[in-house]
């Protein structure tokens, strides 16, 4: 996983795709489940600008 601070206009998908440099290689459902495992109690649709979260790394 990697940590990233949320900037205005970013989503969990855009942050992960930017880190990878390519389109999301897993389903959005998998991404949401992986995000929730890394950030217990957090919901991907409610991430806050300026906050830092853990994101799944699919670069392997």
Coordinates of N, CA, C and O in Angstrom, one line a residue:
X1 N 0.8 -1.2 0.0 CA 0.0 0.0 0.0 C 0.9 1.3 0.0 O 2.1 1.2 0.2
X2 N 0.3 2.4 -0.3 CA 1.0 3.6 -0.2 C 0.1 4.7 0.4 O -1.1 4.5 0.5
X3 N 0.7 5.7 1.0 CA -0.1 6.8 1.6 C -0.1 8.0 0.6 O 0.8 8.2 -0.1
X4 N -1.3 8.7 0.6 CA -1.4 9.9 -0.2 C -2.3 10.8 0.5 O -3.3 10.4 1.1
X5 N -2.0 12.1 0.3 CA -2.9 13.2 0.8 C -3.8 13.6 -0.3 O -3.4 13.8 -1.5
X6 N -5.1 13.7 0.0 CA -6.1 14.0 -1.0 C -6.1 15.5 -1.4 O -6.1 16.4 -0.5
X7 N -6.0 15.7 -2.7 CA -6.1 17.1 -3.2 C -7.5 17.3 -3.8 O -8.2 16.4 -4.2
X8 N -7.8 18.6 -4.0 CA -9.2 18.9 -4.6 C -9.4 18.2 -5.9 O -8.5 18.1 -6.7
X9 N -10.6 17.6 -6.0 CA -11.0 16.9 -7.3 C -10.5 15.5 -7.4 O -10.9 14.8 -8.3
X10 N -9.7 15.0 -6.4 CA -9.3 13.6 -6.5 C -10.3 12.7 -5.9 O -11.1 13.0 -5.0
X11 N -10.2 11.4 -6.4 CA -11.0 10.3 -5.9 C -10.1 9.2 -5.6 O -8.9 9.2 -6.0
X12 N -10.6 8.2 -4.9 CA -9.8 7.0 -4.7 C -9.3 6.4 -6.0 O -8.1 6.1 -6.1
X13 N -10.1 6.4 -7.0 CA -9.7 5.8 -8.3 C -8.7 6.7 -8.9 O -7.6 6.1 -9.4
X14 N -8.8 8.0 -9.0 CA -7.8 8.8 -9.6 C -6.5 8.8 -8.9 O -5.4 8.8 -9.6
X15 N -6.5 8.7 -7.6 CA -5.2 8.6 -6.9 C -4.5 7.3 -7.2 O -3.3 7.3 -7.4
X16 N -5.2 6.2 -7.2 CA -4.6 4.9 -7.5 C -4.1 4.9 -8.9 O -3.0 4.4 -9.2
X17 N -4.9 5.3 -9.9 CA -4.5 5.4 -11.3 C -3.3 6.2 -11.5 O -2.4 5.9 -12.2
X18 N -3.2 7.4 -10.8 CA -2.1 8.3 -10.9 C -0.8 7.6 -10.4 O 0.3 7.7 -11.0
X19 N -0.9 6.9 -9.3 CA 0.2 6.2 -8.7 C 0.7 5.1 -9.7 O 1.9 4.9 -9.8
X20 N -0.2 4.4 -10.3 CA 0.1 3.3 -11.2 C 0.6 3.8 -12.6 O 1.4 3.2 -13.2
X21 N 0.1 5.0 -13.0 CA 0.4 5.5 -14.3 C -0.4 4.8 -15.4 O 0.0 4.8 -16.6
X22 N -1.5 4.1 -15.0 CA -2.3 3.4 -16.0 C -3.7 3.2 -15.4 O -3.9 3.4 -14.2
X23 N -4.6 2.8 -16.2 CA -6.0 2.5 -15.7 C -6.1 1.5 -14.6 O -5.2 0.6 -14.5
X24 N -7.1 1.6 -13.8 CA -7.3 0.7 -12.7 C -7.3 -0.8 -13.2 O -8.1 -1.1 -14.0
X25 N -6.4 -1.7 -12.6 CA -6.4 -3.0 -13.1 C -7.3 -4.0 -12.4 O -7.3 -5.2 -12.6
X26 N -8.1 -3.5 -11.4 CA -9.0 -4.3 -10.7 C -10.4 -3.7 -10.8 O -10.5 -2.5 -11.2
X27 N -11.4 -4.4 -10.3 CA -12.8 -3.8 -10.4 C -12.9 -2.7 -9.3 O -12.1 -2.7 -8.3
X28 N -13.8 -1.8 -9.5 CA -14.1 -0.8 -8.5 C -14.5 -1.4 -7.2 O -14.1 -1.0 -6.1
X29 N -15.2 -2.5 -7.2 CA -15.6 -3.2 -6.0 C -14.4 -3.7 -5.2 O -14.3 -3.5 -4.0
X30 N -13.4 -4.3 -5.9 CA -12.2 -4.7 -5.3 C -11.5 -3.5 -4.7 O -10.9 -3.6 -3.6
X31 N -11.4 -2.4 -5.4 CA -10.7 -1.3 -4.9 C -11.3 -0.7 -3.7 O -10.7 -0.4 -2.7
X32 N -12.7 -0.7 -3.6 CA -13.4 -0.2 -2.5 C -13.1 -1.1 -1.3 O -12.8 -0.6 -0.2
X33 N -13.2 -2.4 -1.5 CA -13.0 -3.4 -0.4 C -11.5 -3.3 0.1 O -11.3 -3.3 1.3
X34 N -10.6 -3.1 -0.8 CA -9.2 -3.0 -0.4 C -8.9 -1.7 0.4 O -8.2 -1.7 1.4
X35 N -9.5 -0.6 -0.1 CA -9.4 0.7 0.6 C -9.9 0.6 2.0 O -9.3 1.0 3.0
X36 N -11.1 -0.1 2.2 CA -11.7 -0.2 3.5 C -10.9 -1.1 4.4 O -10.8 -0.8 5.6
X37 N -10.2 -2.1 3.9 CA -9.3 -2.9 4.7 C -8.2 -2.1 5.2 O -7.7 -2.3 6.4
X38 N -7.6 -1.2 4.4 CA -6.5 -0.4 4.7 C -6.8 0.8 5.6 O -6.0 1.3 6.3
X39 N -8.1 1.2 5.6 CA -8.6 2.4 6.3 C -9.8 2.0 7.1 O -10.9 2.4 6.7
X40 N -9.7 1.2 8.1 CA -11.0 0.8 8.8 C -11.9 1.9 9.3 O -11.4 2.9 9.8
X41 N -13.1 1.8 9.0 CA -14.1 2.8 9.3 C -14.2 4.0 8.3 O -15.1 4.8 8.5
X42 N -13.4 4.0 7.3 CA -13.4 5.0 6.3 C -14.1 4.5 5.1 O -14.0 3.4 4.7
X43 N -14.8 5.4 4.4 CA -15.6 5.1 3.2 C -14.9 5.9 2.0 O -14.7 7.1 2.1
X44 N -14.6 5.2 0.9 CA -13.9 5.9 -0.2 C -14.7 7.1 -0.8 O -14.0 8.0 -1.2
X45 N -16.0 7.1 -0.7 CA -16.7 8.2 -1.3 C -16.7 9.4 -0.3 O -17.2 10.5 -0.7
X46 N -16.2 9.2 0.9 CA -16.2 10.3 1.9 C -14.8 10.8 2.2 O -14.6 11.4 3.3
X47 N -13.8 10.5 1.4 CA -12.5 11.0 1.7 C -12.4 12.5 1.7 O -13.2 13.1 0.9
X48 N -11.6 13.1 2.5 CA -11.6 14.5 2.7 C -10.3 15.1 2.1 O -9.2 14.6 2.4
X49 N -10.4 16.2 1.5 CA -9.3 17.0 0.9 C -8.4 17.4 2.1 O -8.8 17.8 3.2
X50 N -7.1 17.1 1.9 CA -6.1 17.5 2.9 C -5.9 16.3 3.9 O -4.9 16.4 4.7
X51 N -6.7 15.3 3.9 CA -6.4 14.1 4.8 C -5.6 13.1 4.0 O -5.6 13.0 2.8
X52 N -4.8 12.3 4.8 CA -4.0 11.3 4.3 C -4.6 9.9 4.5 O -5.1 9.7 5.7
X53 N -4.6 9.1 3.5 CA -5.2 7.7 3.6 C -4.2 6.7 3.1 O -3.3 7.1 2.3
X54 N -4.4 5.5 3.4 CA -3.6 4.4 2.8 C -4.4 3.9 1.6 O -5.6 3.7 1.6
X55 N -3.7 3.7 0.5 CA -4.3 3.2 -0.8 C -3.7 1.9 -1.2 O -2.5 1.7 -1.0
X56 N -4.5 1.0 -1.8 CA -3.9 -0.3 -2.3 C -3.0 0.0 -3.4 O -3.2 0.9 -4.3
X57 N -1.9 -0.8 -3.5 CA -0.9 -0.6 -4.6 C -1.0 -1.9 -5.5 O -0.7 -3.0 -5.0
X58 N -1.5 -1.7 -6.7 CA -1.6 -2.8 -7.6 C -0.5 -2.8 -8.7 O -0.7 -3.4 -9.8
X59 N 0.7 -2.3 -8.3 CA 1.7 -2.2 -9.3 C 2.5 -3.5 -9.5 O 3.3 -3.7 -10.3
X60 N 2.2 -4.5 -8.6 CA 2.9 -5.8 -8.7 C 2.6 -6.5 -10.0 O 1.5 -6.8 -10.2

